[in-house]
Amino acid sequence: MPVDDWYMNCVRFLSALKKNRLTQWKGKEKFRPVLPPYLIQKLQEVKRVRNKYYRERKICIINEETRVLLRVLTREVKIEIAKYKTSKWGEFLSKVQETNDNKEQAFWLYLSRIYKHGSLPFSKLDTGTAILTNENEIKDKLYRYYSEQFRTPNTDMPDPYEVQIDIEYLELMNKLALFNENVETTNTVEIKKYISRLKPKQPCGFDAVSNYMIKRIPSGYINCLANCFNTWLKEYRYPDVWKLAKIITLHKLKVGVPRCEQTRPISLLATHSKLFEKIMLERIRLWAETNSLVPIEQSGFLPGCLLPTRVLSIYQEVKNNMTANIPTLVIYVDYQKTYEKVCHKGLMVKLNRLSIPLGLLKLIVSWLNDRRAYVIFGENKSDIFCTYVGLPQGSSLSSYIFIVYHCDLVACVGAHSSHIFADDLNILISPLICREIKPMIKFLEEEGTKICNQIANYSKKWKQPVNVSETVAQIFHSQVPNPIINVFMNGKKLEVVKEFKYLGFAWTNKMSLKPTIDKTLENIQRTFS
């Protein structure tokens, strides 16, 4: 039996097994707080008494006993909830103290409760002229927006960069058509390793198969799965059945009614495809690390690279300059729809220039070609549309390929310091030491404008547009009056801010930690008290 037919039969069997035997369907109407059963029972009792009181008051029956009982129960429940949250906060602090002698990751594991944000679904959509509330209308609007966004970009023929990329891309495709060397195959040990790292979540993926099921399959199934993966690796083929993505949208800002551009598309992929992508990622990462392609300034989506380390390095550099009375110009570069705007032709040409093995490149071409998607909102499903640009969000392969794709971005910065966390670029420019502030400010203006124009040219060349209106500048200084500075990108003046939120921290021009501490205390109080 061909491996594709065996795989489809196996997926259909697992899907039917989950639907008929392993799943208990239960509707969920609301987001409920995590509270112990005894508190939930008391809340239900308060709700029962409150409903009784309002029903009687509606028909002009004033029962003093019910009113007093409602007040007493409400006060008691509030006190009990406060005690429960206080005890949980005490447990949290004791766990943090117990991990002082353990690895550093243990502390951030517990502390992540404070900083972790959840993106909730939205029920309304702002079109600019009206607020949509009907699910079908919202689905249609999102479908039109994303089908337009993932279309093939228009080619600017007078641009010599685009002409060169088109020529190299055609030559590369002809070269790949004749290429026939094996990619490193996989085995059951490697597949079991990635299966063990899956989170045991019961919700199913696009193929109606959940991680929970895959983690409990027998070893014979893994042997057959390894045969399928090896066949596809030898054929440089990413199965077409995995190229259809179900897109759900989340609210980026988490408050208010979002517009289409303020939603984040998340591609729900087949569960088995995640295992295959991790196998591809392991081979791409080995090539990239062997050739030292990932810059040391990059901290996102890399093992062993922590966000606090990047924050501390920025803080130390700026603080040292302020101690020496040297101002520091910081530019926060904002990209438009980072993953959704990746040009496939530019990506292939760039990877080929970086001398990626042609077998891996041919596999990546198959991974990106002929991808399709549809938008689902509530119970409504849109038509299927093709995606000619962008990387699928939700894929473990997308983030690392994006990092390798822009590994030469730091060359635009020159000798100045840069810090990158995934797609967040931060540039620090320090002037030469002078007695007066004016020559240093002039240097920062000239260098800042120069660096911004180089980044803009790079972004234009590789089809990764910069959002100039959201790109801002900030100057850290120890002077009493605020220095006035003008920095331009492509002739447009950048906004200069006194405070900016970056990597989860509030950066002020005097390097005060008070806003960050206040926000942290507010999160702690809201979470545990």
XYZ file of C-alpha atoms in Angstrom:
529
model
C 0.000 0.000 0.000
C 1.388 3.493 -0.836
C 2.471 5.440 2.243
C 0.004 8.260 1.522
C -2.939 5.837 1.467
C -1.757 4.138 4.671
C -1.372 7.487 6.393
C -4.845 8.721 5.386
C -6.457 5.467 6.533
C -4.637 5.716 9.853
C -5.718 9.340 10.383
C -9.325 8.467 9.578
C -9.169 5.610 12.090
C -7.717 7.828 14.839
C -10.245 10.547 14.083
C -13.143 8.111 14.342
C -11.655 6.631 17.508
C -11.479 10.061 19.131
C -14.978 11.065 18.081
C -16.732 7.829 19.015
C -14.763 6.505 21.984
C -12.342 8.970 23.543
C -14.215 12.244 23.502
C -17.019 13.494 25.680
C -18.514 16.574 24.035
C -19.597 19.237 26.478
C -20.587 22.787 25.634
C -18.775 25.656 27.336
C -20.704 28.878 27.587
C -18.393 31.118 29.602
C -14.829 31.605 30.765
C -14.897 30.590 34.431
C -12.332 31.406 37.120
C -10.225 28.618 38.599
C -11.635 28.267 42.117
C -12.026 25.271 44.444
C -15.381 23.462 44.480
C -16.473 24.805 47.883
C -16.148 28.402 46.664
C -18.019 27.623 43.460
C -20.873 26.164 45.536
C -21.010 29.343 47.639
C -21.038 31.497 44.505
C -23.908 29.432 43.130
C -25.796 29.932 46.397
C -25.239 33.701 46.177
C -26.487 33.650 42.590
C -29.619 31.716 43.626
C -30.434 34.183 46.443
C -29.695 37.190 44.204
C -32.031 35.934 41.478
C -34.754 35.316 44.048
C -34.340 38.829 45.487
C -34.538 40.539 42.066
C -37.509 38.446 40.974
C -39.430 39.475 44.098
C -38.429 43.101 43.757
C -39.573 43.100 40.137
C -43.126 42.281 41.245
C -42.912 44.838 44.099
C -42.365 42.316 46.901
C -39.764 43.596 49.355
C -38.450 40.749 51.524
C -36.087 42.105 54.155
C -34.816 38.647 55.130
C -33.763 37.862 51.556
C -31.991 41.227 51.234
C -30.036 40.699 54.483
C -29.196 37.118 53.523
C -27.879 38.271 50.137
C -25.683 40.904 51.769
C -24.283 38.452 54.347
C -23.572 35.725 51.773
C -21.904 38.193 49.398
C -19.640 39.486 52.180
C -18.718 35.960 53.275
C -17.862 34.854 49.736
C -15.664 37.915 49.177
C -13.759 37.170 52.386
C -13.351 33.486 51.466
C -12.071 34.325 47.976
C -9.595 36.834 49.431
C -8.321 34.198 51.881
C -7.970 31.643 49.098
C -6.009 34.006 46.842
C -3.813 35.068 49.758
C -2.965 31.424 50.480
C -2.171 30.831 46.787
C 0.096 33.881 46.807
C 1.875 32.479 49.878
C 2.376 29.144 48.099
C 3.738 30.986 45.078
C 6.296 32.900 47.172
C 7.396 29.752 48.986
C 7.953 27.954 45.666
C 10.002 30.875 44.365
C 12.135 30.806 47.522
C 12.609 27.038 47.243
C 14.017 27.414 43.710
C 16.797 29.818 44.696
C 19.357 27.002 44.614
C 17.961 25.414 41.470
C 18.328 26.355 37.843
C 17.544 29.911 36.758
C 14.698 28.686 34.559
C 12.785 27.490 37.629
C 12.365 31.036 38.920
C 11.048 32.331 35.578
C 8.780 29.306 35.325
C 6.883 30.403 38.421
C 7.195 34.108 37.681
C 5.655 33.613 34.225
C 2.243 33.486 35.897
C 2.469 37.225 36.402
C 3.574 38.137 32.884
C 1.577 35.574 30.921
C -1.228 37.141 28.950
C -4.070 35.369 27.274
C -5.509 36.444 23.948
C -9.245 35.975 24.168
C -11.553 35.612 21.164
C -13.509 38.654 20.053
C -17.184 38.926 19.145
C -17.219 42.238 17.238
C -15.200 43.668 14.348
C -14.626 47.298 13.440
C -14.730 47.998 9.699
C -13.973 51.706 10.042
C -17.520 52.677 9.156
C -19.529 50.188 11.226
C -19.268 47.605 13.990
C -20.047 44.077 12.838
C -21.691 41.716 15.341
C -23.045 39.003 13.058
C -20.633 36.042 12.953
C -21.233 35.392 9.266
C -20.513 39.028 8.356
C -17.339 38.995 10.479
C -16.228 35.788 8.746
C -16.771 37.324 5.302
C -14.841 40.463 6.242
C -11.900 38.467 7.608
C -11.951 36.237 4.519
C -11.719 39.235 2.171
C -8.937 40.774 4.245
C -6.719 37.692 4.525
C -7.311 36.403 0.981
C -6.174 39.815 -0.262
C -3.203 39.887 2.107
C -1.858 36.488 0.992
C -2.074 37.232 -2.715
C 0.999 37.360 -4.960
C 2.595 40.824 -4.568
C 2.887 43.014 -7.622
C 6.375 43.016 -9.157
C 8.113 46.375 -9.440
C 9.954 45.794 -12.725
C 12.065 49.003 -12.627
C 13.491 47.813 -9.273
C 16.836 46.101 -10.056
C 16.655 44.089 -6.821
C 13.368 42.450 -7.850
C 14.626 41.726 -11.337
C 17.736 40.060 -9.923
C 15.695 37.994 -7.426
C 13.355 36.807 -10.213
C 16.312 35.752 -12.377
C 18.029 33.896 -9.528
C 14.755 32.244 -8.502
C 14.117 30.837 -12.002
C 17.687 29.552 -12.222
C 17.342 27.988 -8.770
C 14.083 26.198 -9.657
C 15.717 24.716 -12.767
C 18.669 23.599 -10.644
C 16.439 21.981 -8.025
C 14.499 20.093 -10.688
C 17.685 18.223 -11.590
C 18.896 17.750 -8.013
C 18.716 14.235 -6.573
C 20.665 13.787 -3.329
C 19.215 12.301 -0.158
C 18.210 14.279 2.904
C 19.101 12.714 6.249
C 16.321 10.312 7.145
C 14.677 9.902 10.528
C 14.083 6.944 12.841
C 11.749 5.839 15.591
C 14.065 7.165 18.328
C 13.893 10.707 16.932
C 10.141 10.557 16.428
C 9.617 9.258 19.979
C 11.740 12.132 21.271
C 9.489 14.716 19.620
C 6.330 12.873 20.668
C 7.508 12.914 24.300
C 7.907 16.707 24.054
C 4.331 17.235 22.899
C 2.034 18.757 25.466
C -0.653 16.220 26.368
C -3.493 18.431 25.148
C -6.763 16.722 24.322
C -8.117 19.298 21.812
C -7.533 17.941 18.321
C -5.585 19.523 15.529
C -6.733 20.132 11.980
C -6.691 16.397 11.256
C -8.980 15.634 14.241
C -6.078 13.884 16.014
C -4.889 15.180 19.378
C -1.488 15.148 21.088
C -3.096 13.112 23.850
C -3.782 10.289 21.396
C -0.373 10.380 19.698
C 1.422 10.112 23.045
C -0.442 6.853 23.704
C -0.080 5.095 20.370
C 1.804 1.736 20.251
C 5.386 1.463 19.003
C 4.315 -0.376 15.843
C 2.446 2.730 14.729
C 5.615 4.806 15.190
C 7.568 2.391 12.979
C 5.016 2.839 10.187
C 5.043 6.608 10.718
C 8.846 6.615 10.401
C 8.521 4.818 7.056
C 6.102 7.491 5.831
C 8.361 10.337 6.987
C 11.423 8.763 5.342
C 9.563 8.320 2.056
C 8.567 11.977 2.052
C 12.090 13.081 2.985
C 13.571 11.046 0.133
C 11.045 12.551 -2.281
C 11.648 16.113 -0.921
C 7.898 16.276 -0.457
C 5.695 17.884 2.132
C 2.312 16.090 1.867
C -0.453 18.133 0.250
C -2.963 17.039 2.883
C -1.021 19.119 5.448
C -1.017 22.280 3.333
C -4.589 23.265 4.148
C -4.713 25.398 7.289
C -7.676 26.400 9.420
C -7.146 30.036 10.456
C -8.563 31.335 13.702
C -8.094 34.968 14.646
C -7.101 36.444 17.993
C -7.291 40.003 19.258
C -3.817 41.581 19.322
C -4.643 44.505 21.613
C -6.854 42.479 24.006
C -9.082 45.539 24.624
C -11.724 47.291 22.546
C -13.205 46.218 19.231
C -10.447 45.179 16.809
C -10.070 46.042 13.150
C -8.918 43.398 10.675
C -5.299 44.561 10.856
C -5.450 44.273 14.659
C -6.169 40.542 14.530
C -3.531 37.815 14.548
C -4.132 34.799 12.269
C -3.177 31.490 13.874
C -2.954 28.487 11.554
C -4.270 25.285 13.097
C -2.178 22.560 11.511
C -2.352 18.778 11.404
C -0.812 17.193 14.502
C 1.383 14.821 12.499
C 2.702 17.730 10.429
C 4.152 19.258 13.598
C 6.299 16.159 14.094
C 7.497 16.272 10.488
C 8.282 19.995 10.780
C 10.347 19.373 13.903
C 12.368 16.804 11.950
C 12.917 19.387 9.200
C 13.765 22.025 11.816
C 16.433 19.824 13.394
C 18.266 19.482 10.061
C 17.939 23.189 9.211
C 19.122 24.204 12.677
C 22.163 21.922 12.426
C 23.139 23.559 9.118
C 22.569 27.107 10.417
C 24.477 26.590 13.673
C 27.338 24.809 11.903
C 27.763 27.846 9.659
C 27.167 30.362 12.529
C 24.346 32.065 10.631
C 22.164 33.094 13.562
C 23.597 36.358 14.983
C 24.446 36.555 18.658
C 22.140 39.576 18.870
C 19.126 37.298 18.261
C 17.350 35.934 21.346
C 13.968 34.804 20.056
C 12.876 31.172 19.564
C 16.334 29.825 20.332
C 17.168 27.306 23.079
C 19.075 28.838 25.978
C 18.296 32.438 24.955
C 16.149 34.124 27.587
C 14.276 37.389 27.257
C 15.539 38.632 30.684
C 19.121 38.236 29.427
C 18.383 40.540 26.473
C 16.642 43.074 28.707
C 19.555 43.146 31.175
C 22.105 43.627 28.394
C 20.186 46.651 27.050
C 19.789 48.090 30.541
C 23.481 47.689 31.379
C 24.670 49.309 28.136
C 22.391 52.330 28.477
C 23.113 52.727 32.194
C 26.870 52.722 31.576
C 26.483 55.527 29.024
C 24.313 57.562 31.387
C 26.911 57.160 34.135
C 29.467 58.713 31.772
C 26.943 61.459 30.896
C 26.648 60.160 27.309
C 23.193 60.188 25.651
C 22.040 57.053 23.842
C 19.686 57.022 20.881
C 17.424 53.967 20.626
C 15.362 53.107 17.551
C 12.516 50.603 17.849
C 11.810 49.205 14.375
C 8.293 47.952 13.726
C 7.604 45.601 10.792
C 4.269 45.268 9.021
C 2.752 41.793 9.439
C 6.135 40.150 9.903
C 5.397 36.507 9.111
C 2.533 37.215 6.715
C 4.700 39.395 4.436
C 7.639 37.022 3.829
C 8.270 36.799 0.076
C 8.743 33.168 -0.982
C 11.008 34.021 -3.920
C 13.227 36.238 -1.788
C 13.393 33.564 0.913
C 14.531 30.871 -1.530
C 17.135 33.133 -3.118
C 18.478 34.216 0.276
C 18.753 30.631 1.566
C 20.526 29.602 -1.631
C 23.000 32.467 -1.218
C 23.631 31.234 2.322
C 24.579 27.843 0.804
C 21.835 25.774 2.358
C 21.970 22.102 1.211
C 19.806 21.817 -1.894
C 17.929 18.845 -0.433
C 16.704 20.959 2.483
C 15.923 23.856 0.153
C 13.864 21.590 -2.093
C 11.971 20.377 0.973
C 11.281 23.974 2.062
C 10.009 24.802 -1.427
C 7.552 21.911 -1.163
C 6.575 23.088 2.343
C 5.644 26.571 1.065
C 4.188 25.845 -2.376
C 0.472 25.334 -2.970
C -0.567 26.226 0.570
C -4.231 26.981 1.152
C -6.302 28.206 4.064
C -9.752 29.152 5.182
C -11.007 31.362 8.000
C -13.315 30.037 10.675
C -15.213 32.309 13.036
C -17.602 30.735 15.496
C -19.498 28.076 13.558
C -18.980 29.809 10.202
C -16.404 28.630 7.674
C -15.166 30.732 4.760
C -14.203 29.650 1.265
C -10.699 28.273 0.701
C -8.076 30.678 -0.644
C -4.446 30.241 -1.712
C -1.540 31.757 0.236
C 1.276 32.913 -2.031
C 3.252 34.853 0.568
C 4.012 34.531 4.255
C 4.913 31.765 6.667
C 2.197 29.842 8.549
C 1.848 31.138 12.101
C 1.624 28.264 14.525
C 4.396 26.301 12.825
C 7.630 25.653 14.737
C 9.502 25.896 11.451
C 8.294 29.402 10.545
C 9.994 31.295 13.359
C 13.428 29.727 12.836
C 13.339 30.139 9.044
C 12.410 33.793 9.553
C 15.415 34.271 11.840
C 17.773 32.681 9.299
C 16.160 34.679 6.471
C 17.088 37.961 8.161
C 20.362 36.847 9.728
C 22.232 39.592 7.791
C 19.995 42.380 9.082
C 22.538 43.280 11.769
C 24.967 44.293 8.993
C 22.817 47.405 8.424
C 23.607 48.561 11.954
C 27.358 48.588 11.412
C 29.445 49.087 14.540
C 26.460 50.113 16.652
C 24.757 47.804 19.110
C 21.602 45.951 18.129
C 19.264 43.607 19.967
C 16.764 41.331 18.235
C 14.036 39.234 19.803
C 12.362 37.325 16.957
C 11.072 40.203 14.781
C 11.564 43.003 17.346
C 14.630 45.060 16.349
C 16.207 47.491 18.780
C 19.215 49.653 17.806
C 21.392 51.525 20.309
C 23.578 54.353 18.998
C 26.186 55.969 21.234
C 28.120 59.125 20.222
C 31.742 60.004 20.742
C 32.530 61.597 24.094
C 32.379 65.411 23.957
C 32.292 68.138 26.558
C 29.079 69.620 25.196
C 25.778 67.902 24.470
C 25.111 69.562 21.088
C 27.854 67.778 19.070
C 26.708 64.445 20.504
C 23.056 65.137 19.608
C 24.078 66.111 16.066
C 26.037 62.854 15.732
C 23.037 60.854 16.951
C 20.737 62.575 14.438
C 23.057 61.878 11.495
C 23.830 58.291 12.477
C 20.230 57.540 13.382
C 18.967 58.781 10.006
C 21.726 56.866 8.209
C 20.913 53.588 10.005
C 17.164 54.043 9.437
C 17.675 54.538 5.696
C 19.879 51.437 5.505
C 17.190 49.378 7.273
C 14.539 50.795 4.931
C 16.618 49.839 1.876
C 17.173 46.340 3.262
C 13.440 45.939 3.915
C 12.564 47.095 0.415
C 15.103 44.734 -1.151
C 13.810 41.647 0.677
C 10.108 42.570 0.663
C 9.824 42.935 4.446
C 8.091 46.319 4.755
C 8.735 48.540 7.762
C 5.855 50.340 9.427
C 7.425 53.813 9.550
C 4.471 55.347 11.411
C 4.933 52.843 14.274
C 8.756 52.952 14.286
C 9.813 55.297 17.080
C 12.987 56.763 18.532
C 13.927 57.393 22.155
C 16.901 59.138 23.692
C 18.250 58.093 27.102
C 20.045 60.913 28.873
C 20.942 62.342 32.258
C 20.371 65.994 31.314
C 17.742 68.044 33.123
C 16.210 69.502 29.927
C 15.084 66.961 27.342
C 17.339 67.092 24.265
C 15.499 67.728 21.000
C 16.433 65.237 18.289
C 15.186 64.662 14.737
C 15.607 61.257 13.097
C 14.229 60.417 9.644
C 13.481 57.203 7.747
C 12.916 57.555 4.003
C 12.316 61.261 4.513
C 9.672 60.731 7.212
C 10.375 62.023 10.704
C 10.197 59.399 13.438
C 8.205 60.044 16.564
C 10.433 60.602 19.616
C 8.920 59.167 22.797
C 9.792 59.585 26.461
C 8.531 56.133 27.440
C 8.147 52.972 25.381
C 7.118 49.413 26.155
C 9.590 46.914 24.699
C 10.040 43.241 25.560
C 7.469 43.570 28.316
C 9.276 46.419 30.116
C 8.540 50.143 30.218
C 11.681 52.045 29.163
C 11.821 55.701 30.251
C 14.334 58.257 28.971
C 15.806 58.480 32.503
C 15.974 54.678 32.837
C 13.573 54.625 35.761
C 12.305 51.201 36.770
C 9.267 52.619 38.555
C 6.739 52.059 35.697
C 7.833 48.433 35.307
C 7.729 47.783 39.059
C 4.331 49.453 39.391
C 2.934 47.374 36.531
C 4.370 44.175 38.034
C 2.849 44.923 41.431
C -0.465 45.670 39.756
C -0.372 42.301 37.965
C 0.519 40.527 41.213
C -2.306 42.202 43.073
C -4.805 41.435 40.332
C -3.689 37.798 40.129
C -3.317 36.814 43.768
C -5.313 39.236 45.909
